[in-house]
Structures are given as structure tokens and as C-alpha cells.
């Protein structure tokens, strides 16, 4: 009798919940008006979980199809709202920015790896890091430092590697080459330390590279779990995936903390141009906080530019006319500046390369490095297109779907056409609320200009000096921290005679 009295209220509450959900599910409501966003009908009790399980491996395609079928470019799959509507993006990313921070579940999922770094924080902690990073990114000395590191990595490592592969006929995984290139560069920028991953010359660098990659992948696997309780239980039980994550994080944190302690001592003697020297010289932050900030910077530089360049070279493999236009642009700029011998273009020359800039932008429109941008609603809200958002729901704008939206880019949105970015021979940028590759509003990417510098320097050097042949069928994506190419990009290199 006592047992019944304890469980009866719970059982009745559960039955009422099931009955209420069933009524909502079977209720025949009027079809949505032409101006209403699409709302995916959920199942009783379990909601939309079956939809996410069924489409988990094709999330981008599934949500893009749903968005395309919605009159407003928005679809509600409670508790998530997916949108490709520029007015909604502006509302979430700028107008009502304070209501849409990063969600608590996301922060919790990545906390072990990213701590309180800029990519895993809100409020004052985020603002503090944003202001400090914004100041650093806007200094001329930093831009010169970045280009100097890119030039060194290109001339001393990338070009010799490609020449050797061309002579031997070796097949290279271009995605792996570009990721190692980017990792060397971002570590030099952030820590003032060169891991020499592209040259395979450092055991510590190789260990850092692989540990960082594994920690990133396993953290993403956490985020893909339908309930956070699953990974938390796995962590408590010390299951294999969580054990591997802990071990890889220990490697990453240990090396970064070693760099921080070392630079603390040097900063008293004058410091350097890298981020670590600049933050260490401040003396206002703990070693752990600096560690978290720097890991976020490495994450940003390691993944995004190589992902963008991998898709770019894959697209160009079937666009010889675009390749020739880029090469002609390089020839013209070199001729005008009488720069015939340097293997890397100067900063001013790279900035003049409007067509290459357009081709890279067009590639990222179709294959954005970060295809989905989530945030969480603090309060109930209504988006500009009328979509209702409940407190605690996730609003996710899809850069991937926006790049394929006919309403934004026209009927030829499925075509790769760099000319859409050019007007009278000059590159014309798009609104960040239409072209969300670099985010928008207060969280807009601070490294955008430097990302373009690096991508243009690498792309120009490779296209000018080499023919790149893709030797295996590719084109499928793998969703990690970025939209990497599944299986890499195997290519064969042939050196060009440009004399």
C-alpha cells in the first residue's frame, strides 16, 4: 500500500503526459498559411528524436531540404529551429544578440577540452577575450607576422614537398597536407613554437598534432549524442572513448601549459610577437585561463582554412577555365609589380587578387567550413518571419542551406560562378547576414582577413607552380568541428614550366 501511494502520482502524471502528447499529435489542425514557417510534426512523448536518429548521418542535406520546402526559409524541429532566412540571422546574431548565447549543454560538452576559451564562453568572459583578441588582430605587426610565417612555411616546406611528390609520382592526401600546413602556422602564431608537422621533423609536434585532432573529434562525438547524460555516464564509467579523450586532452593541455610557463619567464625579458607572449606579458590572467584562450585560437586556425582550401581544390579539379583565370590574374599582377622571381606574393599583391578572392568566396558559399551555427534562446522570442522560439530552444542558422538558397543567390545558386562576386573587375562582398561563412554580428570571425591572406597565398603558390589532379572520386563530407572531406583528397602533383 505504501509503495502504491509513492508511485501512483508519478504514474498518473506520466499517463496524463502521454495522453496530452497523443491529443496534440493526432489533432487535425488547419494547414499552415503560405507565409508560415514549416513545423515538423513530432511523435507523442518522444518528440522529434526519431527524425534526428533517422537523419543523423545526413543532417545537412535533411535540414537543407526541409528549409527549402518552408515558405519562410525556416523549419521548427522542436526543440531546434533551423533557418536560412537572412532577417532571422540578423535578429539572432545582432539585433537580439543578448538573448542568444551559446547553450549550456554545448558549453558543458566542450568544457573539458576548451575550458573557458572564447569559443566556449558567454557574457563577461567572452567579452574580455573578444576585446583582447580584437586589439591584437587589428595590429599591422600581427598581419606582417602572419604573412611571414605563411611565406616561410610555403617556401621552405610546402613547395619542396610538392616538387618531390611531382618528381616521384607519389599520391598525396592534399587535405592532410593543408591541415599540417595550417597547424604549423597557427602554432607559430599562437605559441611562437613551430611543431614542424608538415616536414615531420618533430616527435613532440607530431604528438601534439595527433592529440589535438583526437581531442577535437571525440569532443564532437560527445556533442552528437542525443542526450548529454550518455557522454557523462560514459565519462563516469571511463569507457574507451572518454578515456581516449582524457588522454589526448592531457597531452594537449600539458604541452600548452608548458609553453605558457616558459613564456611567462621570457615575457619579463621582452616577449615576442606571438599571442602567448602578448597575453603572458599582461600578467592579469591565470595560466589555465591563458591555456583555454590559446587552445580556442589553435582550433580556429587549424580547421577552417584547410577545410576551405580542400573543397576549393576539389572544385577546381573540374573547372579548368577558373584555374586559367586565376593564373592569368597572377601573371598580370606580377608583371605590373615586376615581381617575377618570388615564390610567394607580397601582402599588397595578394590583396589585389580580386578574382582569386571571389573564387575562394564562391567555394565557401557552396562548401562552408562551418555549416551550422547554434545558439540557445534565454527567453521566449519571435523571429522576424513569425517563427516562435521557446525558452531553452536552440536556434541554428544553416550556412550550408543559405549558400544553396535560390532566394538569396538566384536561380544559378547551384553553379560555381566566381563572377557573381565581381563588378567591373572589383570584388564585391556580400552582407554577413546573407553570407554567414565568417559568422555575423558581435561574434563575427576576427581572423577573416588573415584567413583570406593565408588561403590566397597557398592557393596562388600551388596553382601557379603545379597542376593538381584529383585521382579518386571525392565530394562527401564528414561533419566534425568543420565540414571536412570524407576520406581526404588524394591528388597527383605535376610541376608546371612557367618560364
Short mmCIF file of C-alpha atoms in Angstrom, two decimals, residues 4-204:
data_model
loop_
_atom_site.label_atom_id
_atom_site.label_comp_id
_atom_site.label_asym_id
_atom_site.label_seq_id
_atom_site.Cartn_x
_atom_site.Cartn_y
_atom_site.Cartn_z
CA UNK A 4 1.40 2.36 -4.36
CA UNK A 5 0.99 5.69 -2.58
CA UNK A 6 4.52 6.67 -3.55
CA UNK A 7 4.36 5.72 -7.23
CA UNK A 8 0.68 6.42 -8.04
CA UNK A 9 1.09 10.21 -8.54
CA UNK A 10 4.08 9.61 -10.80
CA UNK A 11 2.20 7.00 -12.84
CA UNK A 12 -0.84 9.27 -13.20
CA UNK A 13 1.37 12.19 -14.27
CA UNK A 14 3.07 10.02 -16.88
CA UNK A 15 -0.28 8.79 -18.24
CA UNK A 16 -1.58 12.35 -18.44
CA UNK A 17 1.59 13.43 -20.29
CA UNK A 18 1.21 10.60 -22.79
CA UNK A 19 -2.49 11.41 -23.29
CA UNK A 20 -1.78 15.12 -23.76
CA UNK A 21 1.00 14.41 -26.28
CA UNK A 22 -1.22 11.98 -28.16
CA UNK A 23 -4.01 14.58 -28.39
CA UNK A 24 -1.57 17.12 -29.78
CA UNK A 25 -0.18 14.60 -32.25
CA UNK A 26 -3.49 13.39 -33.63
CA UNK A 27 -5.21 16.76 -33.58
CA UNK A 28 -6.06 17.84 -37.10
CA UNK A 29 -5.15 21.48 -37.39
CA UNK A 30 -5.54 23.69 -40.43
CA UNK A 31 -2.65 23.58 -42.92
CA UNK A 32 -0.08 26.35 -42.43
CA UNK A 33 -0.59 29.58 -44.28
CA UNK A 34 1.72 30.38 -47.18
CA UNK A 35 3.60 32.85 -45.00
CA UNK A 36 4.14 30.46 -42.07
CA UNK A 37 7.36 28.59 -41.45
CA UNK A 38 7.38 24.82 -41.57
CA UNK A 39 6.83 22.94 -38.31
CA UNK A 40 7.77 19.27 -38.40
CA UNK A 41 5.12 17.16 -36.69
CA UNK A 42 6.51 15.34 -33.67
CA UNK A 43 5.68 12.00 -32.11
CA UNK A 44 3.91 11.56 -28.76
CA UNK A 45 6.25 11.51 -25.74
CA UNK A 46 9.49 11.08 -27.72
CA UNK A 47 9.03 14.24 -29.78
CA UNK A 48 11.34 14.61 -32.78
CA UNK A 49 14.03 12.21 -31.58
CA UNK A 50 13.23 9.61 -34.30
CA UNK A 51 13.75 12.27 -37.01
CA UNK A 52 17.20 13.12 -35.67
CA UNK A 53 18.19 9.47 -35.30
CA UNK A 54 17.00 8.64 -38.81
CA UNK A 55 18.75 11.62 -40.41
CA UNK A 56 21.78 11.94 -38.16
CA UNK A 57 24.21 10.88 -40.91
CA UNK A 58 22.75 13.31 -43.43
CA UNK A 59 21.87 16.20 -41.15
CA UNK A 60 22.94 18.93 -43.57
CA UNK A 61 21.05 17.52 -46.55
CA UNK A 62 17.96 16.75 -44.48
CA UNK A 63 17.73 20.19 -42.86
CA UNK A 64 18.53 21.91 -46.17
CA UNK A 65 15.66 20.07 -47.85
CA UNK A 66 13.30 20.99 -45.00
CA UNK A 67 14.36 24.64 -45.13
CA UNK A 68 13.91 24.74 -48.91
CA UNK A 69 10.33 23.47 -48.51
CA UNK A 70 9.42 26.16 -45.98
CA UNK A 71 7.84 29.39 -47.30
CA UNK A 72 9.95 31.47 -44.90
CA UNK A 73 13.21 29.52 -45.09
CA UNK A 74 12.75 28.35 -41.50
CA UNK A 75 11.74 24.98 -40.06
CA UNK A 76 10.95 24.04 -36.47
CA UNK A 77 12.03 20.58 -35.39
CA UNK A 78 11.41 21.14 -31.68
CA UNK A 79 13.42 21.89 -29.66
CA UNK A 80 15.54 23.18 -32.58
CA UNK A 81 14.73 25.90 -35.10
CA UNK A 82 16.73 25.72 -38.34
CA UNK A 83 16.79 28.83 -40.51
CA UNK A 84 18.34 30.17 -43.70
CA UNK A 85 16.42 33.43 -43.57
CA UNK A 86 18.80 36.45 -43.56
CA UNK A 87 16.40 38.57 -41.47
CA UNK A 88 16.28 35.84 -38.84
CA UNK A 89 20.08 35.56 -38.89
CA UNK A 90 20.43 39.30 -38.31
CA UNK A 91 17.90 39.13 -35.47
CA UNK A 92 19.71 36.26 -33.72
CA UNK A 93 23.29 37.30 -34.46
CA UNK A 94 22.97 41.06 -33.89
CA UNK A 95 19.61 42.67 -33.08
CA UNK A 96 18.68 40.33 -30.23
CA UNK A 97 22.21 39.03 -29.65
CA UNK A 98 21.92 39.06 -25.84
CA UNK A 99 19.05 36.56 -25.98
CA UNK A 100 21.04 34.01 -28.00
CA UNK A 101 24.23 32.95 -26.21
CA UNK A 102 25.91 29.60 -26.63
CA UNK A 103 23.80 26.93 -24.95
CA UNK A 104 24.62 25.42 -21.59
CA UNK A 105 24.69 21.88 -22.99
CA UNK A 106 27.24 22.88 -25.64
CA UNK A 107 29.42 24.68 -23.09
CA UNK A 108 29.30 21.64 -20.82
CA UNK A 109 30.12 19.23 -23.66
CA UNK A 110 33.26 21.09 -24.74
CA UNK A 111 34.37 22.36 -21.33
CA UNK A 112 36.89 19.57 -20.69
CA UNK A 113 38.72 20.40 -23.92
CA UNK A 114 38.15 24.13 -24.44
CA UNK A 115 37.62 25.23 -20.84
CA UNK A 116 36.57 28.88 -20.72
CA UNK A 117 38.13 29.83 -24.06
CA UNK A 118 36.47 32.31 -26.41
CA UNK A 119 34.64 29.57 -28.35
CA UNK A 120 33.18 28.12 -25.17
CA UNK A 121 32.14 31.13 -23.13
CA UNK A 122 29.45 33.78 -22.83
CA UNK A 123 28.98 37.10 -21.08
CA UNK A 124 31.90 38.90 -19.45
CA UNK A 125 34.42 36.09 -20.03
CA UNK A 126 33.65 36.08 -23.74
CA UNK A 127 33.68 39.88 -23.95
CA UNK A 128 37.04 40.13 -22.20
CA UNK A 129 38.65 37.69 -24.64
CA UNK A 130 36.91 39.26 -27.62
CA UNK A 131 38.24 42.73 -26.80
CA UNK A 132 41.77 41.46 -26.24
CA UNK A 133 41.74 39.40 -29.43
CA UNK A 134 40.18 42.23 -31.44
CA UNK A 135 43.00 44.56 -30.43
CA UNK A 136 45.66 42.03 -31.42
CA UNK A 137 44.06 41.09 -34.74
CA UNK A 138 43.91 44.72 -35.83
CA UNK A 139 47.64 45.42 -35.43
CA UNK A 140 49.83 45.75 -38.53
CA UNK A 141 52.62 43.87 -36.79
CA UNK A 142 50.41 40.80 -36.42
CA UNK A 143 49.41 40.81 -40.11
CA UNK A 144 53.09 41.06 -41.07
CA UNK A 145 53.92 38.27 -38.62
CA UNK A 146 51.22 36.02 -40.15
CA UNK A 147 52.38 36.59 -43.71
CA UNK A 148 56.00 35.99 -42.71
CA UNK A 149 55.06 32.61 -41.18
CA UNK A 150 52.96 31.67 -44.22
CA UNK A 151 55.82 32.64 -46.54
CA UNK A 152 58.31 30.56 -44.54
CA UNK A 153 56.04 27.50 -44.43
CA UNK A 154 55.22 27.81 -48.14
CA UNK A 155 58.74 28.37 -49.49
CA UNK A 156 60.69 26.11 -47.14
CA UNK A 157 58.24 23.23 -46.75
CA UNK A 158 55.11 23.20 -48.92
CA UNK A 159 56.65 23.90 -52.32
CA UNK A 160 59.61 21.49 -51.81
CA UNK A 161 57.17 18.79 -50.65
CA UNK A 162 55.02 19.26 -53.78
CA UNK A 163 58.09 19.25 -56.02
CA UNK A 164 59.26 15.95 -54.51
CA UNK A 165 55.81 14.43 -54.97
CA UNK A 166 55.75 15.64 -58.58
CA UNK A 167 59.09 14.03 -59.36
CA UNK A 168 58.25 10.71 -57.64
CA UNK A 169 54.66 10.43 -58.86
CA UNK A 170 53.54 9.98 -55.25
CA UNK A 171 49.84 10.43 -54.45
CA UNK A 172 49.35 12.97 -51.66
CA UNK A 173 46.36 13.49 -49.40
CA UNK A 174 46.03 17.22 -50.01
CA UNK A 175 43.65 17.64 -47.08
CA UNK A 176 46.26 16.21 -44.69
CA UNK A 177 48.99 18.38 -46.25
CA UNK A 178 46.88 21.52 -45.83
CA UNK A 179 45.91 20.64 -42.26
CA UNK A 180 49.56 20.15 -41.29
CA UNK A 181 50.47 23.40 -43.04
CA UNK A 182 47.76 25.25 -41.10
CA UNK A 183 48.72 23.62 -37.79
CA UNK A 184 52.35 24.71 -38.17
CA UNK A 185 51.24 28.25 -38.95
CA UNK A 186 48.69 28.63 -36.18
CA UNK A 187 51.04 27.18 -33.54
CA UNK A 188 53.76 29.62 -34.64
CA UNK A 189 51.25 32.48 -34.42
CA UNK A 190 49.75 31.44 -31.08
CA UNK A 191 52.71 29.97 -29.18
CA UNK A 192 55.77 31.13 -31.09
CA UNK A 193 56.55 27.40 -31.41
CA UNK A 194 56.89 25.52 -34.71
CA UNK A 195 55.68 21.90 -34.44
CA UNK A 196 57.15 21.10 -37.89
CA UNK A 197 54.24 18.80 -38.74
CA UNK A 198 54.43 19.35 -42.49
CA UNK A 199 58.09 18.39 -42.50
CA UNK A 200 57.61 15.52 -39.99
CA UNK A 201 60.69 16.75 -38.12
CA UNK A 202 59.48 16.83 -34.50
CA UNK A 203 58.18 13.98 -32.33
CA UNK A 204 56.63 16.45 -29.88
#
